[in-house]
């Protein structure tokens, strides 16, 4: 994880702050309304900067995502892999945390995609280190008596934690499927109450692209499902089945979602991509997000740095895509509070 320094202009760009100027931000810092910036002197002029762990207090005051009144629980699922599922979860989690919304990501994908995005693996040089390196995850919490504190790991953000995927995730899938009654409710009954007691305001469960007992338990525990779907042939051929699977399962277990979001991803300038994206907008008007996330090499760069595109390059078009998608989704999520 690279420890980035954010100068006043960087902060304004990161949170897309338009209501105040750079000088106004400095004035807020001098008055003590936001965290005290460090000073870096490269010439005769000292430059202010904030570190990553200071940003949530600034995001809460000036950012584009408001705090929820009640905790929000999400499942990210798509039958088609490679459609930015984990990248979306990662970016959403980091941006919520950067707005001082206490967030946890639950890794539930055997590919370990979200764990790799949230925390870079430390290098192991000898066998003794390897023996001490064992991580605990969902399986250990549900079936081996590990406490919730033992399976939660920290990130560079004080408002963002995660439960990592471990090799036992595949064994957990089999154990739920073959040995457990009420397996659809295991997260709702055992995991979510513990996380709510820890004060998390947003819980994001990142599922495998393969439908199974873990996915079913995740959806049953969630109020919202995010379905990123590639605006290309692979996404087009699975989208109907993907949505049907979720809806029929929710009907079978009598679970009513507050919202389901279909999010077009990996769009490009080709005619086919534009046509498929238009098909999504016309065919699923009640659930499709009217913004898409484009295909970009910047996204791959972010993964290596363990940063969201908005942090890595806040003025890039990809960062703007994510801001629009997240703002739209979060506004809809908060709107459910006003209708309840």
GROMACS .gro file of C-alpha atoms in nm:
model
  340
    1UNK     CA    1   0.000   0.000   0.000
    2UNK     CA    2   0.146   0.333  -0.106
    3UNK     CA    3   0.113   0.609   0.155
    4UNK     CA    4  -0.016   0.890  -0.063
    5UNK     CA    5   0.002   1.254   0.032
    6UNK     CA    6  -0.295   1.471  -0.062
    7UNK     CA    7  -0.239   1.842  -0.117
    8UNK     CA    8  -0.536   2.083  -0.103
    9UNK     CA    9  -0.594   2.056  -0.478
   10UNK     CA   10  -0.580   1.675  -0.456
   11UNK     CA   11  -0.842   1.676  -0.179
   12UNK     CA   12  -1.074   1.901  -0.381
   13UNK     CA   13  -1.039   1.668  -0.681
   14UNK     CA   14  -1.075   1.346  -0.479
   15UNK     CA   15  -1.408   1.445  -0.324
   16UNK     CA   16  -1.511   1.658  -0.621
   17UNK     CA   17  -1.555   1.954  -0.387
   18UNK     CA   18  -1.696   2.246  -0.582
   19UNK     CA   19  -1.860   2.451  -0.310
   20UNK     CA   20  -1.531   2.581  -0.165
   21UNK     CA   21  -1.194   2.694  -0.298
   22UNK     CA   22  -0.842   2.576  -0.220
   23UNK     CA   23  -0.795   2.877   0.006
   24UNK     CA   24  -1.121   2.803   0.187
   25UNK     CA   25  -0.999   2.448   0.255
   26UNK     CA   26  -0.679   2.592   0.402
   27UNK     CA   27  -0.886   2.829   0.616
   28UNK     CA   28  -1.088   2.535   0.753
   29UNK     CA   29  -0.762   2.359   0.840
   30UNK     CA   30  -0.623   2.666   1.016
   31UNK     CA   31  -0.943   2.702   1.221
   32UNK     CA   32  -0.926   2.335   1.325
   33UNK     CA   33  -1.247   2.233   1.145
   34UNK     CA   34  -1.060   1.959   0.957
   35UNK     CA   35  -0.745   1.764   1.053
   36UNK     CA   36  -0.417   1.950   1.078
   37UNK     CA   37  -0.214   1.914   0.761
   38UNK     CA   38   0.155   1.831   0.759
   39UNK     CA   39   0.402   2.064   0.592
   40UNK     CA   40   0.650   1.968   0.325
   41UNK     CA   41   0.920   2.220   0.235
   42UNK     CA   42   1.081   2.164  -0.105
   43UNK     CA   43   1.150   2.529  -0.185
   44UNK     CA   44   1.106   2.838   0.028
   45UNK     CA   45   0.731   2.767   0.041
   46UNK     CA   46   0.588   2.503   0.274
   47UNK     CA   47   0.321   2.287   0.107
   48UNK     CA   48   0.032   2.146   0.309
   49UNK     CA   49  -0.066   1.782   0.270
   50UNK     CA   50  -0.288   1.527   0.441
   51UNK     CA   51  -0.224   1.155   0.469
   52UNK     CA   52  -0.476   0.888   0.374
   53UNK     CA   53  -0.586   0.821   0.732
   54UNK     CA   54  -0.682   1.190   0.775
   55UNK     CA   55  -0.912   1.201   0.472
   56UNK     CA   56  -1.233   1.052   0.624
   57UNK     CA   57  -1.285   1.358   0.847
   58UNK     CA   58  -1.256   1.584   0.541
   59UNK     CA   59  -1.479   1.356   0.330
   60UNK     CA   60  -1.752   1.360   0.593
   61UNK     CA   61  -1.758   1.740   0.589
   62UNK     CA   62  -1.726   1.811   0.216
   63UNK     CA   63  -1.768   1.482   0.024
   64UNK     CA   64  -2.041   1.356  -0.209
   65UNK     CA   65  -2.160   1.056  -0.001
   66UNK     CA   66  -2.371   1.126   0.308
   67UNK     CA   67  -2.374   0.909   0.619
   68UNK     CA   68  -2.668   0.667   0.647
   69UNK     CA   69  -2.909   0.681   0.939
   70UNK     CA   70  -2.909   0.302   0.967
   71UNK     CA   71  -2.657   0.033   0.860
   72UNK     CA   72  -2.665  -0.080   0.496
   73UNK     CA   73  -2.582  -0.434   0.385
   74UNK     CA   74  -2.483  -0.517   0.026
   75UNK     CA   75  -2.405  -0.828  -0.174
   76UNK     CA   76  -2.203  -0.789  -0.493
   77UNK     CA   77  -2.276  -1.075  -0.729
   78UNK     CA   78  -2.260  -1.146  -1.099
   79UNK     CA   79  -2.268  -1.482  -1.270
   80UNK     CA   80  -2.013  -1.358  -1.523
   81UNK     CA   81  -1.659  -1.323  -1.390
   82UNK     CA   82  -1.426  -1.050  -1.508
   83UNK     CA   83  -1.694  -0.780  -1.504
   84UNK     CA   84  -1.534  -0.558  -1.235
   85UNK     CA   85  -1.732  -0.716  -0.950
   86UNK     CA   86  -1.451  -0.700  -0.694
   87UNK     CA   87  -1.320  -0.370  -0.833
   88UNK     CA   88  -1.663  -0.217  -0.778
   89UNK     CA   89  -1.681  -0.357  -0.423
   90UNK     CA   90  -1.331  -0.228  -0.350
   91UNK     CA   91  -1.394   0.120  -0.485
   92UNK     CA   92  -1.729   0.153  -0.312
   93UNK     CA   93  -1.584   0.034   0.020
   94UNK     CA   94  -1.292   0.274   0.006
   95UNK     CA   95  -1.508   0.570  -0.092
   96UNK     CA   96  -1.761   0.504   0.182
   97UNK     CA   97  -1.474   0.476   0.431
   98UNK     CA   98  -1.321   0.798   0.296
   99UNK     CA   99  -1.650   0.970   0.382
  100UNK     CA  100  -1.610   0.853   0.743
  101UNK     CA  101  -1.871   0.578   0.704
  102UNK     CA  102  -1.743   0.280   0.904
  103UNK     CA  103  -1.726   0.001   0.646
  104UNK     CA  104  -1.633  -0.365   0.635
  105UNK     CA  105  -1.588  -0.592   0.334
  106UNK     CA  106  -1.657  -0.963   0.373
  107UNK     CA  107  -1.455  -1.173   0.131
  108UNK     CA  108  -1.667  -1.460   0.000
  109UNK     CA  109  -1.499  -1.537  -0.334
  110UNK     CA  110  -1.261  -1.834  -0.361
  111UNK     CA  111  -1.050  -1.632  -0.609
  112UNK     CA  112  -0.951  -1.397  -0.319
  113UNK     CA  113  -0.995  -1.098  -0.550
  114UNK     CA  114  -1.120  -0.853  -0.288
  115UNK     CA  115  -0.857  -0.953  -0.032
  116UNK     CA  116  -0.582  -0.890  -0.284
  117UNK     CA  117  -0.727  -0.548  -0.364
  118UNK     CA  118  -0.761  -0.448   0.000
  119UNK     CA  119  -0.423  -0.561   0.128
  120UNK     CA  120  -0.098  -0.644  -0.047
  121UNK     CA  121   0.045  -0.980   0.051
  122UNK     CA  122   0.363  -0.955   0.260
  123UNK     CA  123   0.661  -1.142   0.119
  124UNK     CA  124   0.752  -1.465   0.297
  125UNK     CA  125   1.121  -1.556   0.304
  126UNK     CA  126   1.133  -1.872   0.515
  127UNK     CA  127   0.913  -2.158   0.634
  128UNK     CA  128   0.888  -2.029   0.991
  129UNK     CA  129   0.724  -1.711   0.862
  130UNK     CA  130   0.490  -1.917   0.649
  131UNK     CA  131   0.369  -2.121   0.949
  132UNK     CA  132   0.287  -1.800   1.138
  133UNK     CA  133   0.108  -1.642   0.841
  134UNK     CA  134  -0.222  -1.833   0.853
  135UNK     CA  135  -0.525  -1.605   0.817
  136UNK     CA  136  -0.863  -1.666   0.972
  137UNK     CA  137  -1.183  -1.610   0.777
  138UNK     CA  138  -1.551  -1.695   0.756
  139UNK     CA  139  -1.502  -2.069   0.798
  140UNK     CA  140  -1.308  -2.024   1.122
  141UNK     CA  141  -1.570  -1.782   1.256
  142UNK     CA  142  -1.870  -1.999   1.169
  143UNK     CA  143  -1.733  -2.346   1.245
  144UNK     CA  144  -1.411  -2.332   1.447
  145UNK     CA  145  -1.500  -2.088   1.722
  146UNK     CA  146  -1.288  -1.792   1.609
  147UNK     CA  147  -1.420  -1.462   1.745
  148UNK     CA  148  -1.530  -1.185   1.513
  149UNK     CA  149  -1.228  -0.980   1.624
  150UNK     CA  150  -0.992  -1.261   1.523
  151UNK     CA  151  -1.117  -1.270   1.164
  152UNK     CA  152  -1.136  -0.892   1.101
  153UNK     CA  153  -0.829  -0.727   0.948
  154UNK     CA  154  -0.743  -0.359   0.923
  155UNK     CA  155  -0.656  -0.153   0.617
  156UNK     CA  156  -0.474   0.178   0.577
  157UNK     CA  157  -0.805   0.357   0.637
  158UNK     CA  158  -0.922   0.374   1.000
  159UNK     CA  159  -1.283   0.341   0.879
  160UNK     CA  160  -1.232   0.035   0.656
  161UNK     CA  161  -1.184  -0.326   0.770
  162UNK     CA  162  -1.228  -0.661   0.598
  163UNK     CA  163  -1.269  -1.033   0.656
  164UNK     CA  164  -1.029  -1.202   0.413
  165UNK     CA  165  -1.098  -1.496   0.191
  166UNK     CA  166  -0.895  -1.797   0.306
  167UNK     CA  167  -0.831  -2.138   0.143
  168UNK     CA  168  -1.114  -2.277   0.358
  169UNK     CA  169  -1.376  -2.076   0.165
  170UNK     CA  170  -1.436  -2.369  -0.072
  171UNK     CA  171  -1.472  -2.606   0.224
  172UNK     CA  172  -1.719  -2.360   0.378
  173UNK     CA  173  -1.930  -2.378   0.061
  174UNK     CA  174  -1.944  -2.758   0.078
  175UNK     CA  175  -2.012  -2.762   0.452
  176UNK     CA  176  -2.303  -2.520   0.417
  177UNK     CA  177  -2.450  -2.712   0.125
  178UNK     CA  178  -2.424  -3.061   0.274
  179UNK     CA  179  -2.433  -3.026   0.651
  180UNK     CA  180  -2.620  -2.719   0.766
  181UNK     CA  181  -2.990  -2.658   0.809
  182UNK     CA  182  -3.116  -2.303   0.749
  183UNK     CA  183  -2.794  -2.244   0.558
  184UNK     CA  184  -2.952  -1.948   0.376
  185UNK     CA  185  -2.973  -1.765   0.708
  186UNK     CA  186  -2.629  -1.836   0.849
  187UNK     CA  187  -2.492  -1.488   0.775
  188UNK     CA  188  -2.813  -1.318   0.880
  189UNK     CA  189  -2.824  -1.508   1.209
  190UNK     CA  190  -2.456  -1.533   1.302
  191UNK     CA  191  -2.236  -1.290   1.106
  192UNK     CA  192  -2.437  -0.971   1.056
  193UNK     CA  193  -2.540  -0.926   1.424
  194UNK     CA  194  -2.173  -0.942   1.529
  195UNK     CA  195  -2.073  -0.684   1.266
  196UNK     CA  196  -2.355  -0.451   1.363
  197UNK     CA  197  -2.244  -0.474   1.725
  198UNK     CA  198  -1.902  -0.353   1.608
  199UNK     CA  199  -2.067  -0.038   1.474
  200UNK     CA  200  -2.026  -0.090   1.100
  201UNK     CA  201  -2.250   0.139   0.896
  202UNK     CA  202  -2.188  -0.037   0.564
  203UNK     CA  203  -2.128  -0.409   0.511
  204UNK     CA  204  -2.026  -0.527   0.163
  205UNK     CA  205  -2.013  -0.900   0.084
  206UNK     CA  206  -1.814  -0.982  -0.229
  207UNK     CA  207  -1.937  -1.315  -0.369
  208UNK     CA  208  -1.800  -1.566  -0.615
  209UNK     CA  209  -1.937  -1.558  -0.972
  210UNK     CA  210  -2.054  -1.917  -0.911
  211UNK     CA  211  -2.398  -1.943  -0.749
  212UNK     CA  212  -2.391  -2.148  -0.431
  213UNK     CA  213  -2.479  -2.160  -0.063
  214UNK     CA  214  -2.248  -1.870   0.026
  215UNK     CA  215  -2.414  -1.648  -0.233
  216UNK     CA  216  -2.757  -1.747  -0.106
  217UNK     CA  217  -2.659  -1.671   0.254
  218UNK     CA  218  -2.515  -1.336   0.143
  219UNK     CA  219  -2.827  -1.227  -0.043
  220UNK     CA  220  -3.057  -1.335   0.240
  221UNK     CA  221  -2.854  -1.117   0.479
  222UNK     CA  222  -2.855  -0.814   0.247
  223UNK     CA  223  -3.087  -0.526   0.172
  224UNK     CA  224  -2.922  -0.444  -0.161
  225UNK     CA  225  -2.762  -0.646  -0.441
  226UNK     CA  226  -2.513  -0.493  -0.684
  227UNK     CA  227  -2.487  -0.673  -1.019
  228UNK     CA  228  -2.203  -0.537  -1.233
  229UNK     CA  229  -2.249  -0.676  -1.583
  230UNK     CA  230  -2.014  -0.636  -1.877
  231UNK     CA  231  -2.156  -0.439  -2.169
  232UNK     CA  232  -2.029  -0.696  -2.414
  233UNK     CA  233  -2.124  -1.042  -2.539
  234UNK     CA  234  -2.037  -1.232  -2.218
  235UNK     CA  235  -2.254  -1.005  -2.006
  236UNK     CA  236  -2.538  -0.993  -2.257
  237UNK     CA  237  -2.580  -1.371  -2.266
  238UNK     CA  238  -2.597  -1.417  -1.887
  239UNK     CA  239  -2.779  -1.108  -1.763
  240UNK     CA  240  -3.132  -1.250  -1.785
  241UNK     CA  241  -3.040  -1.571  -1.605
  242UNK     CA  242  -2.838  -1.376  -1.351
  243UNK     CA  243  -3.138  -1.159  -1.257
  244UNK     CA  244  -3.382  -1.450  -1.271
  245UNK     CA  245  -3.165  -1.653  -1.034
  246UNK     CA  246  -3.160  -1.373  -0.776
  247UNK     CA  247  -3.531  -1.297  -0.801
  248UNK     CA  248  -3.647  -1.658  -0.788
  249UNK     CA  249  -3.424  -1.729  -0.490
  250UNK     CA  250  -3.553  -1.421  -0.301
  251UNK     CA  251  -3.911  -1.530  -0.375
  252UNK     CA  252  -3.840  -1.885  -0.254
  253UNK     CA  253  -3.702  -1.771   0.082
  254UNK     CA  254  -3.948  -1.479   0.104
  255UNK     CA  255  -3.671  -1.222   0.122
  256UNK     CA  256  -3.755  -0.878  -0.010
  257UNK     CA  257  -3.463  -0.667  -0.128
  258UNK     CA  258  -3.482  -0.292  -0.089
  259UNK     CA  259  -3.311  -0.252  -0.428
  260UNK     CA  260  -3.125  -0.445  -0.694
  261UNK     CA  261  -2.880  -0.250  -0.910
  262UNK     CA  262  -2.766  -0.358  -1.256
  263UNK     CA  263  -2.442  -0.173  -1.332
  264UNK     CA  264  -2.303  -0.176  -1.689
  265UNK     CA  265  -1.925  -0.219  -1.689
  266UNK     CA  266  -1.630  -0.239  -1.928
  267UNK     CA  267  -1.800  -0.019  -2.186
  268UNK     CA  268  -1.594   0.109  -2.476
  269UNK     CA  269  -1.640   0.311  -2.793
  270UNK     CA  270  -1.731   0.013  -3.012
  271UNK     CA  271  -2.072  -0.007  -3.178
  272UNK     CA  272  -2.151  -0.342  -3.014
  273UNK     CA  273  -2.071  -0.219  -2.661
  274UNK     CA  274  -2.289   0.088  -2.713
  275UNK     CA  275  -2.575  -0.126  -2.844
  276UNK     CA  276  -2.558  -0.369  -2.552
  277UNK     CA  277  -2.545  -0.084  -2.302
  278UNK     CA  278  -2.851   0.071  -2.469
  279UNK     CA  279  -3.023  -0.270  -2.447
  280UNK     CA  280  -2.963  -0.281  -2.072
  281UNK     CA  281  -3.104   0.071  -2.029
  282UNK     CA  282  -3.415  -0.006  -2.236
  283UNK     CA  283  -3.482  -0.357  -2.106
  284UNK     CA  284  -3.422  -0.308  -1.734
  285UNK     CA  285  -3.523   0.057  -1.673
  286UNK     CA  286  -3.629  -0.002  -1.312
  287UNK     CA  287  -3.297  -0.143  -1.193
  288UNK     CA  288  -3.022  -0.037  -1.434
  289UNK     CA  289  -2.785   0.239  -1.328
  290UNK     CA  290  -2.788   0.508  -1.601
  291UNK     CA  291  -2.410   0.540  -1.583
  292UNK     CA  292  -2.147   0.287  -1.682
  293UNK     CA  293  -1.787   0.208  -1.593
  294UNK     CA  294  -1.561   0.214  -1.894
  295UNK     CA  295  -1.281  -0.023  -1.987
  296UNK     CA  296  -0.948   0.133  -1.885
  297UNK     CA  297  -0.590   0.031  -1.811
  298UNK     CA  298  -0.600   0.273  -1.517
  299UNK     CA  299  -0.822   0.023  -1.337
  300UNK     CA  300  -0.552  -0.244  -1.354
  301UNK     CA  301  -0.293   0.002  -1.222
  302UNK     CA  302  -0.511   0.072  -0.919
  303UNK     CA  303  -0.524  -0.295  -0.829
  304UNK     CA  304  -0.146  -0.313  -0.796
  305UNK     CA  305  -0.150  -0.005  -0.572
  306UNK     CA  306  -0.446  -0.119  -0.358
  307UNK     CA  307  -0.617   0.211  -0.434
  308UNK     CA  308  -0.951   0.295  -0.591
  309UNK     CA  309  -0.940   0.475  -0.929
  310UNK     CA  310  -1.078   0.786  -0.757
  311UNK     CA  311  -0.780   0.797  -0.520
  312UNK     CA  312  -0.522   0.698  -0.779
  313UNK     CA  313  -0.617   0.952  -1.045
  314UNK     CA  314  -0.918   1.161  -0.935
  315UNK     CA  315  -0.938   1.362  -1.258
  316UNK     CA  316  -0.935   1.059  -1.490
  317UNK     CA  317  -1.251   0.962  -1.679
  318UNK     CA  318  -1.260   0.626  -1.497
  319UNK     CA  319  -1.269   0.806  -1.162
  320UNK     CA  320  -1.559   1.015  -1.289
  321UNK     CA  321  -1.741   0.695  -1.397
  322UNK     CA  322  -1.711   0.548  -1.050
  323UNK     CA  323  -1.820   0.872  -0.883
  324UNK     CA  324  -2.135   0.887  -1.095
  325UNK     CA  325  -2.222   0.522  -1.036
  326UNK     CA  326  -2.157   0.537  -0.662
  327UNK     CA  327  -2.342   0.867  -0.618
  328UNK     CA  328  -2.645   0.730  -0.804
  329UNK     CA  329  -2.650   0.403  -0.609
  330UNK     CA  330  -2.593   0.568  -0.272
  331UNK     CA  331  -2.864   0.829  -0.331
  332UNK     CA  332  -3.107   0.545  -0.409
  333UNK     CA  333  -2.995   0.358  -0.097
  334UNK     CA  334  -3.049   0.662   0.125
  335UNK     CA  335  -3.388   0.723  -0.040
  336UNK     CA  336  -3.508   0.394   0.109
  337UNK     CA  337  -3.464   0.551   0.453
  338UNK     CA  338  -3.715   0.823   0.368
  339UNK     CA  339  -3.977   0.575   0.246
  340UNK     CA  340  -3.962   0.335   0.540
   0.00000   0.00000   0.00000
